[in-house]
């Protein structure tokens, strides 16, 4: 499985291609490794300048680190070319990035990135925080496509099958999942999917009892459809709107997650799943055991409704593009 930001960006690119919307793509890291990485900033700036006169709007989609380093440069390039500038930092760590800046760097960030013609932010908490600092904010949450294969009928049946999808690291709640699994009866199934990121979990790969390996982007939904509940007892500092939650919702699969960062904005406790305190194994076990057929059917229905209302990719991207379109100069006939 690849990172959520990369998946979200690829979905955007695919949508633009499908709709026949012309665009030029400039990779911010054309050289990922080796000594040539030092040339990345020069090459990116040169390509931006080359395409600048050919476009109507500049749209930067970057990690929170990229927006800190390259966002101001892209802003100045767009202003130089007299083009509207739209910026979209992936994830939820823009606030930490901004707060960590020194005096001069923060002053520059406020007068470039935060003055973009449109600044898309992933979470409502980020919108609330930056509202006093920017006049041009919009919500652009994580989104996913409607499943194209034949899934289970919603509301789904409850079979006591639980899955975790993501990087296997301590801060994702892996210790809590493993501990709780040992307390469940054999009628419960608990499986982990994703790349192993910390040495302490490497033993899982040899056992292949709980750990089931890494899924490709194309395999995720079909495999997730084999389960009933997504487990994500995370306390990972960079958590925003996890893509795994949105993917689960698209299938009508409820979620057990944590009162952590922006997750309560999308997991509605008692409606689309259950929220527990981070690092609380007893609460995780209780949340699993309290699910019955009646509560599960309710959560399954509302999980799918939450997806359709807020996270369906075509709707989310179309709204974002409509906001961007309003920045473009109107044709002469329209102006008249």
mmCIF file of C-alpha atoms in Angstrom:
data_model
loop_
_atom_site.group_PDB
_atom_site.id
_atom_site.type_symbol
_atom_site.label_atom_id
_atom_site.label_comp_id
_atom_site.label_asym_id
_atom_site.label_seq_id
_atom_site.Cartn_x
_atom_site.Cartn_y
_atom_site.Cartn_z
ATOM 1 C CA UNK A 1 0.000 0.000 0.000
ATOM 2 C CA UNK A 2 1.240 3.473 -0.801
ATOM 3 C CA UNK A 3 0.834 6.568 1.339
ATOM 4 C CA UNK A 4 -2.507 8.325 1.566
ATOM 5 C CA UNK A 5 -1.229 11.584 0.074
ATOM 6 C CA UNK A 6 0.094 9.786 -3.003
ATOM 7 C CA UNK A 7 -3.203 7.928 -3.425
ATOM 8 C CA UNK A 8 -5.231 11.140 -3.091
ATOM 9 C CA UNK A 9 -3.060 12.937 -5.622
ATOM 10 C CA UNK A 10 -3.247 10.051 -8.094
ATOM 11 C CA UNK A 11 -7.045 10.095 -7.815
ATOM 12 C CA UNK A 12 -6.987 13.806 -8.698
ATOM 13 C CA UNK A 13 -4.770 13.194 -11.730
ATOM 14 C CA UNK A 14 -6.981 10.327 -12.886
ATOM 15 C CA UNK A 15 -10.085 12.497 -12.561
ATOM 16 C CA UNK A 16 -8.569 15.333 -14.594
ATOM 17 C CA UNK A 17 -7.587 12.902 -17.336
ATOM 18 C CA UNK A 18 -11.013 11.278 -17.371
ATOM 19 C CA UNK A 19 -12.745 14.645 -17.701
ATOM 20 C CA UNK A 20 -10.357 15.800 -20.405
ATOM 21 C CA UNK A 21 -9.205 18.778 -18.344
ATOM 22 C CA UNK A 22 -5.765 19.841 -19.647
ATOM 23 C CA UNK A 23 -2.957 20.224 -17.122
ATOM 24 C CA UNK A 24 0.812 20.168 -16.840
ATOM 25 C CA UNK A 25 2.304 18.071 -14.052
ATOM 26 C CA UNK A 26 5.517 19.177 -12.352
ATOM 27 C CA UNK A 27 6.981 16.678 -9.882
ATOM 28 C CA UNK A 28 8.481 18.443 -6.852
ATOM 29 C CA UNK A 29 11.047 15.652 -6.452
ATOM 30 C CA UNK A 30 12.052 14.505 -9.949
ATOM 31 C CA UNK A 31 15.173 12.910 -8.463
ATOM 32 C CA UNK A 32 14.286 10.794 -5.425
ATOM 33 C CA UNK A 33 17.769 9.478 -4.642
ATOM 34 C CA UNK A 34 21.417 10.052 -5.342
ATOM 35 C CA UNK A 35 23.541 13.131 -5.778
ATOM 36 C CA UNK A 36 21.182 14.592 -8.398
ATOM 37 C CA UNK A 37 18.652 15.422 -5.667
ATOM 38 C CA UNK A 38 20.461 18.715 -5.192
ATOM 39 C CA UNK A 39 19.136 19.727 -8.620
ATOM 40 C CA UNK A 40 15.470 19.235 -7.670
ATOM 41 C CA UNK A 41 14.704 22.880 -6.702
ATOM 42 C CA UNK A 42 16.348 24.255 -9.844
ATOM 43 C CA UNK A 43 14.586 21.801 -12.128
ATOM 44 C CA UNK A 44 11.185 22.379 -10.489
ATOM 45 C CA UNK A 45 11.468 26.178 -10.752
ATOM 46 C CA UNK A 46 12.580 25.963 -14.379
ATOM 47 C CA UNK A 47 9.636 23.712 -15.297
ATOM 48 C CA UNK A 48 7.168 25.970 -13.484
ATOM 49 C CA UNK A 49 8.458 28.987 -15.370
ATOM 50 C CA UNK A 50 8.268 27.069 -18.640
ATOM 51 C CA UNK A 51 4.595 26.150 -18.145
ATOM 52 C CA UNK A 52 3.546 29.391 -16.455
ATOM 53 C CA UNK A 53 2.460 31.240 -19.599
ATOM 54 C CA UNK A 54 0.484 28.197 -20.799
ATOM 55 C CA UNK A 55 -1.828 27.821 -17.791
ATOM 56 C CA UNK A 56 -4.787 29.675 -16.317
ATOM 57 C CA UNK A 57 -4.098 28.742 -12.710
ATOM 58 C CA UNK A 58 -1.245 27.279 -10.664
ATOM 59 C CA UNK A 59 -2.244 24.481 -8.273
ATOM 60 C CA UNK A 60 0.344 23.166 -5.825
ATOM 61 C CA UNK A 61 -0.410 19.815 -4.154
ATOM 62 C CA UNK A 62 2.334 19.116 -1.593
ATOM 63 C CA UNK A 63 3.189 17.488 1.699
ATOM 64 C CA UNK A 64 3.328 19.748 4.753
ATOM 65 C CA UNK A 65 7.124 19.737 4.398
ATOM 66 C CA UNK A 66 6.876 20.634 0.723
ATOM 67 C CA UNK A 67 4.459 23.473 1.375
ATOM 68 C CA UNK A 68 6.884 24.929 3.913
ATOM 69 C CA UNK A 69 9.873 24.801 1.574
ATOM 70 C CA UNK A 70 8.387 25.258 -1.873
ATOM 71 C CA UNK A 71 4.987 26.863 -1.200
ATOM 72 C CA UNK A 72 6.404 30.416 -0.894
ATOM 73 C CA UNK A 73 8.446 29.932 -4.094
ATOM 74 C CA UNK A 74 5.411 28.722 -6.038
ATOM 75 C CA UNK A 75 3.389 31.643 -4.707
ATOM 76 C CA UNK A 76 5.997 34.137 -5.930
ATOM 77 C CA UNK A 77 6.261 32.421 -9.333
ATOM 78 C CA UNK A 78 2.490 32.602 -9.772
ATOM 79 C CA UNK A 79 2.420 36.260 -8.786
ATOM 80 C CA UNK A 80 5.288 36.909 -11.226
ATOM 81 C CA UNK A 81 3.239 35.314 -14.007
ATOM 82 C CA UNK A 82 0.023 37.039 -12.855
ATOM 83 C CA UNK A 83 -1.731 33.712 -12.396
ATOM 84 C CA UNK A 84 -4.088 32.689 -9.580
ATOM 85 C CA UNK A 85 -2.350 30.421 -7.067
ATOM 86 C CA UNK A 86 -4.060 27.498 -5.315
ATOM 87 C CA UNK A 87 -2.253 25.488 -2.643
ATOM 88 C CA UNK A 88 -3.174 22.180 -1.046
ATOM 89 C CA UNK A 89 -1.007 20.778 1.748
ATOM 90 C CA UNK A 90 -1.734 17.095 2.281
ATOM 91 C CA UNK A 91 -2.409 15.788 5.770
ATOM 92 C CA UNK A 92 -3.100 17.615 8.999
ATOM 93 C CA UNK A 93 0.318 18.882 10.134
ATOM 94 C CA UNK A 94 0.233 22.337 8.587
ATOM 95 C CA UNK A 95 -0.434 23.868 11.985
ATOM 96 C CA UNK A 96 2.654 22.239 13.522
ATOM 97 C CA UNK A 97 4.683 23.274 10.481
ATOM 98 C CA UNK A 98 3.550 26.880 10.823
ATOM 99 C CA UNK A 99 3.982 27.034 14.612
ATOM 100 C CA UNK A 100 7.559 25.694 14.349
ATOM 101 C CA UNK A 101 8.680 28.450 11.977
ATOM 102 C CA UNK A 102 10.997 31.176 13.243
ATOM 103 C CA UNK A 103 10.086 34.846 13.138
ATOM 104 C CA UNK A 104 11.258 35.723 9.617
ATOM 105 C CA UNK A 105 10.171 32.400 8.131
ATOM 106 C CA UNK A 106 6.724 32.728 9.724
ATOM 107 C CA UNK A 107 6.418 36.293 8.394
ATOM 108 C CA UNK A 108 7.229 35.046 4.892
ATOM 109 C CA UNK A 109 4.829 32.096 5.192
ATOM 110 C CA UNK A 110 1.992 34.395 6.227
ATOM 111 C CA UNK A 111 2.592 36.682 3.238
ATOM 112 C CA UNK A 112 2.880 33.923 0.666
ATOM 113 C CA UNK A 113 1.263 30.560 1.411
ATOM 114 C CA UNK A 114 -1.487 31.969 3.627
ATOM 115 C CA UNK A 115 -2.270 34.640 1.014
ATOM 116 C CA UNK A 116 -2.874 32.157 -1.800
ATOM 117 C CA UNK A 117 -5.991 32.844 -3.825
ATOM 118 C CA UNK A 118 -7.313 29.526 -2.513
ATOM 119 C CA UNK A 119 -5.861 27.375 0.263
ATOM 120 C CA UNK A 120 -7.382 23.909 0.503
ATOM 121 C CA UNK A 121 -7.136 22.279 3.945
ATOM 122 C CA UNK A 122 -7.968 18.686 4.799
ATOM 123 C CA UNK A 123 -9.625 19.042 8.203
ATOM 124 C CA UNK A 124 -12.123 21.322 9.859
ATOM 125 C CA UNK A 125 -9.764 21.925 12.771
ATOM 126 C CA UNK A 126 -7.177 23.344 10.347
ATOM 127 C CA UNK A 127 -9.813 25.614 8.821
ATOM 128 C CA UNK A 128 -10.723 26.901 12.267
ATOM 129 C CA UNK A 129 -7.088 27.507 13.198
ATOM 130 C CA UNK A 130 -6.067 29.373 10.040
ATOM 131 C CA UNK A 131 -9.313 31.308 9.579
ATOM 132 C CA UNK A 132 -7.912 34.479 11.257
ATOM 133 C CA UNK A 133 -4.762 34.293 9.099
ATOM 134 C CA UNK A 134 -6.197 33.664 5.647
ATOM 135 C CA UNK A 135 -9.243 34.943 3.804
ATOM 136 C CA UNK A 136 -9.316 32.259 1.126
ATOM 137 C CA UNK A 137 -9.759 28.875 2.816
ATOM 138 C CA UNK A 138 -11.758 25.881 1.620
ATOM 139 C CA UNK A 139 -12.288 22.353 2.905
ATOM 140 C CA UNK A 140 -10.879 19.581 0.701
ATOM 141 C CA UNK A 141 -11.181 16.309 2.632
ATOM 142 C CA UNK A 142 -9.702 12.956 1.754
ATOM 143 C CA UNK A 143 -11.929 11.308 -0.839
ATOM 144 C CA UNK A 144 -12.195 7.968 -2.593
ATOM 145 C CA UNK A 145 -14.022 6.513 -5.585
ATOM 146 C CA UNK A 146 -17.260 4.576 -5.314
ATOM 147 C CA UNK A 147 -16.365 0.853 -5.403
ATOM 148 C CA UNK A 148 -16.786 -0.501 -8.912
ATOM 149 C CA UNK A 149 -17.059 -4.164 -7.990
ATOM 150 C CA UNK A 150 -20.122 -5.881 -6.554
ATOM 151 C CA UNK A 151 -19.837 -5.518 -2.794
ATOM 152 C CA UNK A 152 -22.067 -6.816 -0.041
ATOM 153 C CA UNK A 153 -25.528 -5.376 0.287
ATOM 154 C CA UNK A 154 -25.728 -2.482 2.746
ATOM 155 C CA UNK A 155 -26.385 -2.774 5.630
ATOM 156 C CA UNK A 156 -23.874 -5.584 5.740
ATOM 157 C CA UNK A 157 -24.084 -8.791 7.748
ATOM 158 C CA UNK A 158 -21.927 -9.013 10.873
ATOM 159 C CA UNK A 159 -19.459 -11.947 10.946
ATOM 160 C CA UNK A 160 -16.967 -10.741 13.603
ATOM 161 C CA UNK A 161 -14.181 -10.094 11.108
ATOM 162 C CA UNK A 162 -11.841 -7.149 11.831
ATOM 163 C CA UNK A 163 -9.002 -5.666 9.787
ATOM 164 C CA UNK A 164 -6.277 -3.053 10.128
ATOM 165 C CA UNK A 165 -4.930 -1.365 6.981
ATOM 166 C CA UNK A 166 -1.899 0.897 7.188
ATOM 167 C CA UNK A 167 1.753 1.097 8.165
ATOM 168 C CA UNK A 168 2.604 -1.315 10.956
ATOM 169 C CA UNK A 169 4.101 0.964 13.579
ATOM 170 C CA UNK A 170 3.527 1.372 17.294
ATOM 171 C CA UNK A 171 1.777 4.736 16.981
ATOM 172 C CA UNK A 172 -0.874 3.198 14.752
ATOM 173 C CA UNK A 173 -2.069 1.134 17.712
ATOM 174 C CA UNK A 174 -0.570 -2.192 16.625
ATOM 175 C CA UNK A 175 0.358 -3.233 20.199
ATOM 176 C CA UNK A 176 -3.208 -2.625 21.307
ATOM 177 C CA UNK A 177 -4.644 -4.684 18.441
ATOM 178 C CA UNK A 178 -2.285 -7.612 19.092
ATOM 179 C CA UNK A 179 -3.008 -7.589 22.820
ATOM 180 C CA UNK A 180 -6.770 -7.515 22.345
ATOM 181 C CA UNK A 181 -6.694 -10.261 19.760
ATOM 182 C CA UNK A 182 -5.271 -12.620 22.376
ATOM 183 C CA UNK A 183 -8.336 -11.996 24.558
ATOM 184 C CA UNK A 184 -10.918 -12.716 21.856
ATOM 185 C CA UNK A 185 -12.483 -16.091 21.262
ATOM 186 C CA UNK A 186 -11.784 -18.100 18.113
ATOM 187 C CA UNK A 187 -14.983 -16.885 16.462
ATOM 188 C CA UNK A 188 -13.320 -13.481 15.984
ATOM 189 C CA UNK A 189 -10.915 -12.844 13.088
ATOM 190 C CA UNK A 190 -8.352 -10.020 13.362
ATOM 191 C CA UNK A 191 -5.952 -9.405 10.463
ATOM 192 C CA UNK A 192 -3.286 -6.777 9.774
ATOM 193 C CA UNK A 193 -2.371 -5.471 6.306
ATOM 194 C CA UNK A 194 0.397 -3.060 5.356
ATOM 195 C CA UNK A 195 4.164 -2.561 5.224
ATOM 196 C CA UNK A 196 6.061 -3.367 8.425
ATOM 197 C CA UNK A 197 7.778 -0.130 9.430
ATOM 198 C CA UNK A 198 9.341 -1.107 12.765
ATOM 199 C CA UNK A 199 11.640 -4.029 13.582
ATOM 200 C CA UNK A 200 9.582 -5.127 16.590
ATOM 201 C CA UNK A 201 6.833 -6.356 14.251
ATOM 202 C CA UNK A 202 8.996 -8.250 11.776
ATOM 203 C CA UNK A 203 8.206 -11.556 13.484
ATOM 204 C CA UNK A 204 4.624 -11.206 12.256
ATOM 205 C CA UNK A 205 5.747 -11.700 8.651
ATOM 206 C CA UNK A 206 7.132 -15.172 9.360
ATOM 207 C CA UNK A 207 4.049 -16.328 11.238
ATOM 208 C CA UNK A 208 1.456 -15.054 8.754
ATOM 209 C CA UNK A 209 -1.354 -15.749 11.196
ATOM 210 C CA UNK A 210 -2.397 -12.225 12.075
ATOM 211 C CA UNK A 211 -0.302 -10.390 9.498
ATOM 212 C CA UNK A 212 -1.531 -10.882 5.932
ATOM 213 C CA UNK A 213 0.990 -8.859 3.923
ATOM 214 C CA UNK A 214 0.986 -5.726 1.793
ATOM 215 C CA UNK A 215 -1.837 -4.845 -0.584
ATOM 216 C CA UNK A 216 -1.511 -3.013 -3.865
ATOM 217 C CA UNK A 217 -3.697 0.026 -4.431
ATOM 218 C CA UNK A 218 -5.921 -2.079 -6.700
ATOM 219 C CA UNK A 219 -6.370 -4.808 -4.073
ATOM 220 C CA UNK A 220 -7.351 -2.681 -1.089
ATOM 221 C CA UNK A 221 -11.118 -2.389 -1.519
ATOM 222 C CA UNK A 222 -11.714 -5.983 -2.586
ATOM 223 C CA UNK A 223 -9.730 -7.293 0.383
ATOM 224 C CA UNK A 224 -11.330 -4.867 2.841
ATOM 225 C CA UNK A 225 -14.742 -6.046 1.619
ATOM 226 C CA UNK A 226 -14.008 -9.428 3.236
ATOM 227 C CA UNK A 227 -14.180 -7.837 6.699
ATOM 228 C CA UNK A 228 -16.829 -6.195 8.858
ATOM 229 C CA UNK A 229 -15.019 -3.515 10.887
ATOM 230 C CA UNK A 230 -11.889 -1.440 10.346
ATOM 231 C CA UNK A 231 -9.612 -1.171 13.399
ATOM 232 C CA UNK A 232 -7.527 1.997 13.662
ATOM 233 C CA UNK A 233 -6.649 2.685 17.330
ATOM 234 C CA UNK A 234 -4.102 5.278 16.249
ATOM 235 C CA UNK A 235 -2.145 7.923 18.099
ATOM 236 C CA UNK A 236 0.123 8.734 15.154
ATOM 237 C CA UNK A 237 1.095 12.450 15.242
ATOM 238 C CA UNK A 238 0.531 13.007 11.520
ATOM 239 C CA UNK A 239 -3.008 11.647 11.418
ATOM 240 C CA UNK A 240 -5.495 13.684 9.391
ATOM 241 C CA UNK A 241 -8.451 12.037 7.662
ATOM 242 C CA UNK A 242 -7.039 8.509 7.190
ATOM 243 C CA UNK A 243 -7.753 7.146 3.735
ATOM 244 C CA UNK A 244 -8.466 3.703 5.200
ATOM 245 C CA UNK A 245 -11.477 5.116 7.047
ATOM 246 C CA UNK A 246 -12.882 6.650 3.870
ATOM 247 C CA UNK A 247 -12.324 3.389 1.983
ATOM 248 C CA UNK A 248 -14.123 1.472 4.717
ATOM 249 C CA UNK A 249 -17.049 3.886 4.617
ATOM 250 C CA UNK A 250 -17.337 3.439 0.840
ATOM 251 C CA UNK A 251 -18.123 -0.230 1.506
ATOM 252 C CA UNK A 252 -20.467 0.442 4.409
ATOM 253 C CA UNK A 253 -17.844 -0.769 6.891
ATOM 254 C CA UNK A 254 -17.848 0.984 10.283
ATOM 255 C CA UNK A 255 -14.684 1.908 12.153
ATOM 256 C CA UNK A 256 -13.271 1.587 15.662
ATOM 257 C CA UNK A 257 -10.763 4.396 16.112
ATOM 258 C CA UNK A 258 -9.595 6.944 18.675
ATOM 259 C CA UNK A 259 -10.310 10.390 20.046
ATOM 260 C CA UNK A 260 -7.193 11.633 18.296
ATOM 261 C CA UNK A 261 -6.535 14.792 16.294
ATOM 262 C CA UNK A 262 -9.187 15.181 13.543
ATOM 263 C CA UNK A 263 -10.538 11.633 13.566
ATOM 264 C CA UNK A 264 -13.645 12.603 15.618
ATOM 265 C CA UNK A 265 -14.588 14.874 12.698
ATOM 266 C CA UNK A 266 -15.206 11.821 10.495
ATOM 267 C CA UNK A 267 -15.854 8.902 12.874
ATOM 268 C CA UNK A 268 -19.115 9.641 14.639
ATOM 269 C CA UNK A 269 -19.163 7.739 17.918
ATOM 270 C CA UNK A 270 -22.189 5.458 18.109
ATOM 271 C CA UNK A 271 -23.209 6.282 14.517
ATOM 272 C CA UNK A 272 -20.479 5.162 12.108
ATOM 273 C CA UNK A 273 -18.470 3.195 14.638
ATOM 274 C CA UNK A 274 -16.855 3.738 17.997
ATOM 275 C CA UNK A 275 -14.213 6.129 19.354
ATOM 276 C CA UNK A 276 -11.991 5.149 22.269
ATOM 277 C CA UNK A 277 -9.117 6.740 24.173
ATOM 278 C CA UNK A 278 -5.688 6.193 22.588
ATOM 279 C CA UNK A 279 -3.567 3.346 24.008
ATOM 280 C CA UNK A 280 -6.520 1.938 25.959
ATOM 281 C CA UNK A 281 -6.623 -1.815 25.418
ATOM 282 C CA UNK A 282 -9.593 -2.364 27.697
ATOM 283 C CA UNK A 283 -11.642 0.195 25.773
ATOM 284 C CA UNK A 284 -10.681 -1.410 22.454
ATOM 285 C CA UNK A 285 -11.743 -4.839 23.680
ATOM 286 C CA UNK A 286 -15.018 -3.463 25.027
ATOM 287 C CA UNK A 287 -15.749 -1.675 21.734
ATOM 288 C CA UNK A 288 -15.261 -4.916 19.810
ATOM 289 C CA UNK A 289 -17.327 -7.061 22.161
ATOM 290 C CA UNK A 290 -20.245 -4.637 22.335
ATOM 291 C CA UNK A 291 -20.987 -4.896 18.614
ATOM 292 C CA UNK A 292 -24.061 -6.962 17.849
ATOM 293 C CA UNK A 293 -26.095 -7.492 14.702
ATOM 294 C CA UNK A 294 -28.491 -4.642 15.471
ATOM 295 C CA UNK A 295 -25.857 -1.993 16.206
ATOM 296 C CA UNK A 296 -23.726 -3.207 13.317
ATOM 297 C CA UNK A 297 -26.492 -2.799 10.741
ATOM 298 C CA UNK A 298 -27.097 0.766 11.936
ATOM 299 C CA UNK A 299 -23.407 1.655 11.816
ATOM 300 C CA UNK A 300 -22.979 0.050 8.398
ATOM 301 C CA UNK A 301 -25.821 2.058 6.894
ATOM 302 C CA UNK A 302 -24.596 5.324 8.375
ATOM 303 C CA UNK A 303 -20.986 4.691 7.343
ATOM 304 C CA UNK A 304 -22.060 4.463 3.722
ATOM 305 C CA UNK A 305 -24.248 7.552 4.079
ATOM 306 C CA UNK A 306 -21.296 9.454 5.541
ATOM 307 C CA UNK A 307 -19.205 8.475 2.520
ATOM 308 C CA UNK A 308 -21.827 9.523 -0.004
ATOM 309 C CA UNK A 309 -22.438 12.863 1.695
ATOM 310 C CA UNK A 310 -18.861 13.951 2.347
ATOM 311 C CA UNK A 311 -16.135 11.784 0.808
ATOM 312 C CA UNK A 312 -17.241 10.544 -2.609
ATOM 313 C CA UNK A 313 -14.362 11.472 -4.881
ATOM 314 C CA UNK A 314 -16.214 12.811 -7.898
ATOM 315 C CA UNK A 315 -18.324 15.093 -5.763
ATOM 316 C CA UNK A 316 -15.375 16.344 -3.674
ATOM 317 C CA UNK A 317 -13.077 16.959 -6.651
ATOM 318 C CA UNK A 318 -15.855 18.566 -8.710
ATOM 319 C CA UNK A 319 -16.532 21.027 -5.883
ATOM 320 C CA UNK A 320 -12.808 21.820 -5.626
ATOM 321 C CA UNK A 321 -12.513 22.406 -9.369
ATOM 322 C CA UNK A 322 -15.582 24.624 -9.306
ATOM 323 C CA UNK A 323 -13.925 26.760 -6.615
ATOM 324 C CA UNK A 324 -10.772 26.983 -8.738
ATOM 325 C CA UNK A 325 -12.733 27.808 -11.883
ATOM 326 C CA UNK A 326 -14.159 30.866 -10.173
ATOM 327 C CA UNK A 327 -10.629 32.255 -9.890
ATOM 328 C CA UNK A 328 -10.060 32.179 -13.641
ATOM 329 C CA UNK A 329 -10.675 35.199 -15.840
ATOM 330 C CA UNK A 330 -14.101 35.114 -17.441
ATOM 331 C CA UNK A 331 -14.259 35.052 -21.256
ATOM 332 C CA UNK A 332 -14.847 38.451 -22.857
ATOM 333 C CA UNK A 333 -18.381 37.566 -23.950
ATOM 334 C CA UNK A 334 -19.211 36.433 -20.398
ATOM 335 C CA UNK A 335 -17.757 39.620 -18.907
ATOM 336 C CA UNK A 336 -19.930 41.697 -21.196
#
